[in-house]
Amino acid sequence: MKTRFYVLIFLMGVISSISSCSDDEVTPVLDVHAQSGNLVMGTIRRDVDKFRKDPKFKYRIEVSWSYQPDAKGMPDEATSEQMEEVENALSEVFTKDPVAVLTGIYTGEGVRDWEFYTLSLHIFQRKFNEALAPFPSLPLSFSATEDPSWEEYTQLLSAAEAADSDAE
């Protein structure tokens, strides 16, 4: 039975950034939101086998940043730049201390989601807050689920790879 943990933190902010990966380590994901017709863009990281094989990395954390979307559901330029600064700060902290791995980033419909797997919810929170200490309060929400077999990641990766092969 899965245990769900919910944490709401509006003060701070997470991980080893996808932006530092090469093109063969990430798969772009594009989807069209069924109701609005807006594009939802994302990436899913593929080079995570060493984390998937480690039974300690059993918690999946979703960090969501709600923003005021433009007509296409995307953030404005200033918000997008701040999100990039946050990702860079998180990347720096989680590269030095890899207690979590960023597996996906999805943006659209007024929300950016970062998906992580971590070995400890408490350590993740501490490192996350450490990375974002220099930033003002951010509109972030967190949810965490025990997912020792990485089911959610596997489903997203399969869907991304299927869409990729359909495009070929």
PDB file of C-alpha atoms in Angstrom:
ATOM      1  CA  MET A   1       0.000   0.000   0.000  1.00  0.00           C
ATOM      2  CA  LYS A   2       1.332   3.420  -0.949  1.00  0.00           C
ATOM      3  CA  THR A   3       1.641   6.135   1.645  1.00  0.00           C
ATOM      4  CA  ARG A   4       1.005   9.706   0.525  1.00  0.00           C
ATOM      5  CA  PHE A   5       2.671  12.680   2.161  1.00  0.00           C
ATOM      6  CA  TYR A   6       1.591  16.247   1.440  1.00  0.00           C
ATOM      7  CA  VAL A   7       3.653  19.252   2.313  1.00  0.00           C
ATOM      8  CA  LEU A   8       2.819  22.832   1.408  1.00  0.00           C
ATOM      9  CA  ILE A   9       5.740  25.180   1.495  1.00  0.00           C
ATOM     10  CA  PHE A  10       5.393  28.652   0.065  1.00  0.00           C
ATOM     11  CA  LEU A  11       8.738  29.986   1.226  1.00  0.00           C
ATOM     12  CA  MET A  12      11.344  27.930  -0.489  1.00  0.00           C
ATOM     13  CA  GLY A  13      11.995  26.034  -3.256  1.00  0.00           C
ATOM     14  CA  VAL A  14      14.965  21.486  -5.869  1.00  0.00           C
ATOM     15  CA  ILE A  15      17.685  19.225  -7.863  1.00  0.00           C
ATOM     16  CA  SER A  16      20.253  17.974 -10.312  1.00  0.00           C
ATOM     17  CA  SER A  17      19.059  19.872 -13.314  1.00  0.00           C
ATOM     18  CA  ILE A  18      17.895  18.470 -16.593  1.00  0.00           C
ATOM     19  CA  SER A  19      19.374  21.525 -18.262  1.00  0.00           C
ATOM     20  CA  SER A  20      22.850  20.120 -17.607  1.00  0.00           C
ATOM     21  CA  CYS A  21      22.043  16.857 -19.435  1.00  0.00           C
ATOM     22  CA  SER A  22      22.981  16.113 -23.025  1.00  0.00           C
ATOM     23  CA  ASP A  23      20.295  15.656 -25.698  1.00  0.00           C
ATOM     24  CA  ASP A  24      20.527  11.862 -25.533  1.00  0.00           C
ATOM     25  CA  GLU A  25      19.797  11.912 -21.776  1.00  0.00           C
ATOM     26  CA  VAL A  26      16.413  13.679 -22.026  1.00  0.00           C
ATOM     27  CA  THR A  27      13.319  13.112 -24.114  1.00  0.00           C
ATOM     28  CA  PRO A  28      11.211  16.136 -25.013  1.00  0.00           C
ATOM     29  CA  VAL A  29       7.536  15.724 -24.270  1.00  0.00           C
ATOM     30  CA  LEU A  30       4.846  17.799 -25.975  1.00  0.00           C
ATOM     31  CA  ASP A  31       1.182  17.418 -25.241  1.00  0.00           C
ATOM     32  CA  VAL A  32      -1.941  19.386 -26.020  1.00  0.00           C
ATOM     33  CA  HIS A  33      -4.250  20.051 -23.095  1.00  0.00           C
ATOM     34  CA  ALA A  34      -7.564  18.442 -23.980  1.00  0.00           C
ATOM     35  CA  GLN A  35      -9.867  21.230 -22.797  1.00  0.00           C
ATOM     36  CA  SER A  36      -7.972  24.386 -23.755  1.00  0.00           C
ATOM     37  CA  GLY A  37      -5.968  23.166 -26.732  1.00  0.00           C
ATOM     38  CA  ASN A  38      -2.837  24.772 -25.236  1.00  0.00           C
ATOM     39  CA  LEU A  39       0.556  23.147 -25.481  1.00  0.00           C
ATOM     40  CA  VAL A  40       2.123  21.531 -22.415  1.00  0.00           C
ATOM     41  CA  MET A  41       5.885  21.190 -22.862  1.00  0.00           C
ATOM     42  CA  GLY A  42       8.195  18.995 -20.918  1.00  0.00           C
ATOM     43  CA  THR A  43      11.279  16.867 -20.718  1.00  0.00           C
ATOM     44  CA  ILE A  44      11.832  13.512 -19.088  1.00  0.00           C
ATOM     45  CA  ARG A  45      15.291  12.434 -18.047  1.00  0.00           C
ATOM     46  CA  ARG A  46      16.491   8.998 -19.186  1.00  0.00           C
ATOM     47  CA  ASP A  47      19.908   8.658 -17.527  1.00  0.00           C
ATOM     48  CA  VAL A  48      18.613   7.713 -14.074  1.00  0.00           C
ATOM     49  CA  ASP A  49      19.349   3.976 -13.895  1.00  0.00           C
ATOM     50  CA  LYS A  50      21.785   4.277 -10.990  1.00  0.00           C
ATOM     51  CA  PHE A  51      19.052   5.993  -8.948  1.00  0.00           C
ATOM     52  CA  ARG A  52      16.308   3.576 -10.058  1.00  0.00           C
ATOM     53  CA  LYS A  53      18.445   0.605  -8.983  1.00  0.00           C
ATOM     54  CA  ASP A  54      19.047   2.111  -5.542  1.00  0.00           C
ATOM     55  CA  PRO A  55      16.153   1.036  -3.274  1.00  0.00           C
ATOM     56  CA  LYS A  56      16.746   4.099  -1.088  1.00  0.00           C
ATOM     57  CA  PHE A  57      15.343   6.371  -3.833  1.00  0.00           C
ATOM     58  CA  LYS A  58      11.743   5.439  -3.149  1.00  0.00           C
ATOM     59  CA  TYR A  59       9.958   8.772  -2.769  1.00  0.00           C
ATOM     60  CA  ARG A  60       8.578  10.698  -5.742  1.00  0.00           C
ATOM     61  CA  ILE A  61       8.134  14.399  -5.103  1.00  0.00           C
ATOM     62  CA  GLU A  62       6.242  16.753  -7.351  1.00  0.00           C
ATOM     63  CA  VAL A  63       7.004  20.437  -6.906  1.00  0.00           C
ATOM     64  CA  SER A  64       4.494  22.733  -8.595  1.00  0.00           C
ATOM     65  CA  TRP A  65       4.860  26.443  -9.313  1.00  0.00           C
ATOM     66  CA  SER A  66       1.558  28.087 -10.218  1.00  0.00           C
ATOM     67  CA  TYR A  67       1.831  31.206 -12.367  1.00  0.00           C
ATOM     68  CA  GLN A  68      -0.424  33.574 -14.268  1.00  0.00           C
ATOM     69  CA  PRO A  69      -0.435  32.075 -17.779  1.00  0.00           C
ATOM     70  CA  ASP A  70      -0.432  33.948 -21.053  1.00  0.00           C
ATOM     71  CA  ALA A  71      -3.028  33.122 -23.730  1.00  0.00           C
ATOM     72  CA  LYS A  72      -1.110  29.928 -24.588  1.00  0.00           C
ATOM     73  CA  GLY A  73      -0.809  28.771 -20.970  1.00  0.00           C
ATOM     74  CA  MET A  74       2.884  29.670 -20.601  1.00  0.00           C
ATOM     75  CA  PRO A  75       4.653  31.896 -18.025  1.00  0.00           C
ATOM     76  CA  ASP A  76       5.686  35.423 -18.877  1.00  0.00           C
ATOM     77  CA  GLU A  77       9.352  36.159 -19.542  1.00  0.00           C
ATOM     78  CA  ALA A  78      10.154  37.422 -16.022  1.00  0.00           C
ATOM     79  CA  THR A  79       8.588  34.364 -14.368  1.00  0.00           C
ATOM     80  CA  SER A  80      10.324  32.050 -16.820  1.00  0.00           C
ATOM     81  CA  GLU A  81      13.689  33.657 -16.007  1.00  0.00           C
ATOM     82  CA  GLN A  82      13.071  33.311 -12.276  1.00  0.00           C
ATOM     83  CA  MET A  83      12.168  29.645 -12.752  1.00  0.00           C
ATOM     84  CA  GLU A  84      15.458  29.129 -14.565  1.00  0.00           C
ATOM     85  CA  GLU A  85      17.365  30.820 -11.715  1.00  0.00           C
ATOM     86  CA  VAL A  86      15.630  28.516  -9.224  1.00  0.00           C
ATOM     87  CA  GLU A  87      16.520  25.446 -11.311  1.00  0.00           C
ATOM     88  CA  ASN A  88      20.153  26.563 -11.462  1.00  0.00           C
ATOM     89  CA  ALA A  89      20.289  27.023  -7.681  1.00  0.00           C
ATOM     90  CA  LEU A  90      18.739  23.599  -7.146  1.00  0.00           C
ATOM     91  CA  SER A  91      21.093  22.011  -9.640  1.00  0.00           C
ATOM     92  CA  GLU A  92      24.089  23.410  -7.804  1.00  0.00           C
ATOM     93  CA  VAL A  93      22.953  22.058  -4.422  1.00  0.00           C
ATOM     94  CA  PHE A  94      21.853  18.639  -5.682  1.00  0.00           C
ATOM     95  CA  THR A  95      24.963  18.170  -7.811  1.00  0.00           C
ATOM     96  CA  LYS A  96      27.108  18.633  -4.698  1.00  0.00           C
ATOM     97  CA  ASP A  97      24.893  16.357  -2.607  1.00  0.00           C
ATOM     98  CA  PRO A  98      22.870  13.986  -4.862  1.00  0.00           C
ATOM     99  CA  VAL A  99      20.112  13.070  -2.408  1.00  0.00           C
ATOM    100  CA  ALA A 100      17.506  13.532  -5.160  1.00  0.00           C
ATOM    101  CA  VAL A 101      17.295  13.275  -8.930  1.00  0.00           C
ATOM    102  CA  LEU A 102      15.162  15.446 -11.185  1.00  0.00           C
ATOM    103  CA  THR A 103      13.363  13.169 -13.616  1.00  0.00           C
ATOM    104  CA  GLY A 104      11.036  15.552 -15.436  1.00  0.00           C
ATOM    105  CA  ILE A 105       9.929  19.138 -15.996  1.00  0.00           C
ATOM    106  CA  TYR A 106       6.501  20.020 -17.404  1.00  0.00           C
ATOM    107  CA  THR A 107       5.211  23.520 -18.172  1.00  0.00           C
ATOM    108  CA  GLY A 108       1.811  24.697 -19.342  1.00  0.00           C
ATOM    109  CA  GLU A 109      -1.715  25.619 -18.309  1.00  0.00           C
ATOM    110  CA  GLY A 110      -0.406  27.945 -15.575  1.00  0.00           C
ATOM    111  CA  VAL A 111       1.806  25.404 -13.794  1.00  0.00           C
ATOM    112  CA  ARG A 112       5.407  24.231 -13.957  1.00  0.00           C
ATOM    113  CA  ASP A 113       5.966  20.834 -12.369  1.00  0.00           C
ATOM    114  CA  TRP A 114       9.311  19.376 -11.385  1.00  0.00           C
ATOM    115  CA  GLU A 115       9.336  15.629 -10.684  1.00  0.00           C
ATOM    116  CA  PHE A 116      12.005  14.240  -8.349  1.00  0.00           C
ATOM    117  CA  TYR A 117      12.912  10.963  -6.738  1.00  0.00           C
ATOM    118  CA  THR A 118      14.676  11.154  -3.394  1.00  0.00           C
ATOM    119  CA  LEU A 119      15.952   8.928  -0.641  1.00  0.00           C
ATOM    120  CA  SER A 120      14.639  11.104   2.197  1.00  0.00           C
ATOM    121  CA  LEU A 121      11.795  13.596   2.394  1.00  0.00           C
ATOM    122  CA  HIS A 122      13.431  15.438   5.286  1.00  0.00           C
ATOM    123  CA  ILE A 123      16.840  15.745   3.630  1.00  0.00           C
ATOM    124  CA  PHE A 124      15.184  16.777   0.353  1.00  0.00           C
ATOM    125  CA  GLN A 125      13.281  19.550   2.139  1.00  0.00           C
ATOM    126  CA  ARG A 126      16.407  20.753   3.928  1.00  0.00           C
ATOM    127  CA  LYS A 127      18.481  20.835   0.717  1.00  0.00           C
ATOM    128  CA  PHE A 128      15.635  22.401  -1.238  1.00  0.00           C
ATOM    129  CA  ASN A 129      15.308  25.196   1.314  1.00  0.00           C
ATOM    130  CA  GLU A 130      19.078  25.636   1.370  1.00  0.00           C
ATOM    131  CA  ALA A 131      19.149  26.116  -2.402  1.00  0.00           C
ATOM    132  CA  LEU A 132      16.331  28.643  -2.408  1.00  0.00           C
ATOM    133  CA  ALA A 133      17.284  30.621   0.706  1.00  0.00           C
ATOM    134  CA  PRO A 134      18.384  33.659  -1.372  1.00  0.00           C
ATOM    135  CA  PHE A 135      15.033  33.841  -3.203  1.00  0.00           C
ATOM    136  CA  PRO A 136      11.847  35.595  -2.102  1.00  0.00           C
ATOM    137  CA  SER A 137       8.795  33.527  -1.198  1.00  0.00           C
ATOM    138  CA  LEU A 138       7.674  31.502  -4.199  1.00  0.00           C
ATOM    139  CA  PRO A 139       4.212  30.064  -5.020  1.00  0.00           C
ATOM    140  CA  LEU A 140       5.265  26.425  -4.656  1.00  0.00           C
ATOM    141  CA  SER A 141       3.326  23.397  -3.548  1.00  0.00           C
ATOM    142  CA  PHE A 142       4.676  19.932  -2.890  1.00  0.00           C
ATOM    143  CA  SER A 143       3.277  16.439  -2.915  1.00  0.00           C
ATOM    144  CA  ALA A 144       5.173  13.260  -2.188  1.00  0.00           C
ATOM    145  CA  THR A 145       4.324   9.636  -2.788  1.00  0.00           C
ATOM    146  CA  GLU A 146       6.136   6.469  -1.919  1.00  0.00           C
ATOM    147  CA  ASP A 147       7.016   4.933  -5.319  1.00  0.00           C
ATOM    148  CA  PRO A 148       9.827   2.399  -4.762  1.00  0.00           C
ATOM    149  CA  SER A 149       9.338   0.773  -8.169  1.00  0.00           C
ATOM    150  CA  TRP A 150       9.290   4.129  -9.994  1.00  0.00           C
ATOM    151  CA  GLU A 151       5.895   3.339 -11.547  1.00  0.00           C
ATOM    152  CA  GLU A 152       5.045   6.964 -12.329  1.00  0.00           C
ATOM    153  CA  TYR A 153       8.395   7.590 -14.000  1.00  0.00           C
ATOM    154  CA  THR A 154       8.132   4.357 -16.013  1.00  0.00           C
ATOM    155  CA  GLN A 155       4.668   5.302 -17.285  1.00  0.00           C
ATOM    156  CA  LEU A 156       5.776   8.798 -18.305  1.00  0.00           C
ATOM    157  CA  LEU A 157       8.914   7.487 -20.004  1.00  0.00           C
ATOM    158  CA  SER A 158       6.922   4.866 -21.920  1.00  0.00           C
ATOM    159  CA  ALA A 159       4.417   7.482 -23.068  1.00  0.00           C
ATOM    160  CA  ALA A 160       7.214   9.857 -24.131  1.00  0.00           C
ATOM    161  CA  GLU A 161       9.045   7.131 -26.058  1.00  0.00           C
ATOM    162  CA  ALA A 162       5.813   6.008 -27.748  1.00  0.00           C
ATOM    163  CA  ALA A 163       5.061   9.568 -28.818  1.00  0.00           C
ATOM    164  CA  ASP A 164       8.647   9.920 -30.040  1.00  0.00           C
ATOM    165  CA  SER A 165       8.423   6.804 -32.203  1.00  0.00           C
ATOM    166  CA  ASP A 166       5.000   7.901 -33.537  1.00  0.00           C
ATOM    167  CA  ALA A 167       6.613  11.156 -34.670  1.00  0.00           C
ATOM    168  CA  GLU A 168       9.269   9.294 -36.694  1.00  0.00           C
TER     169      GLU A 168
END
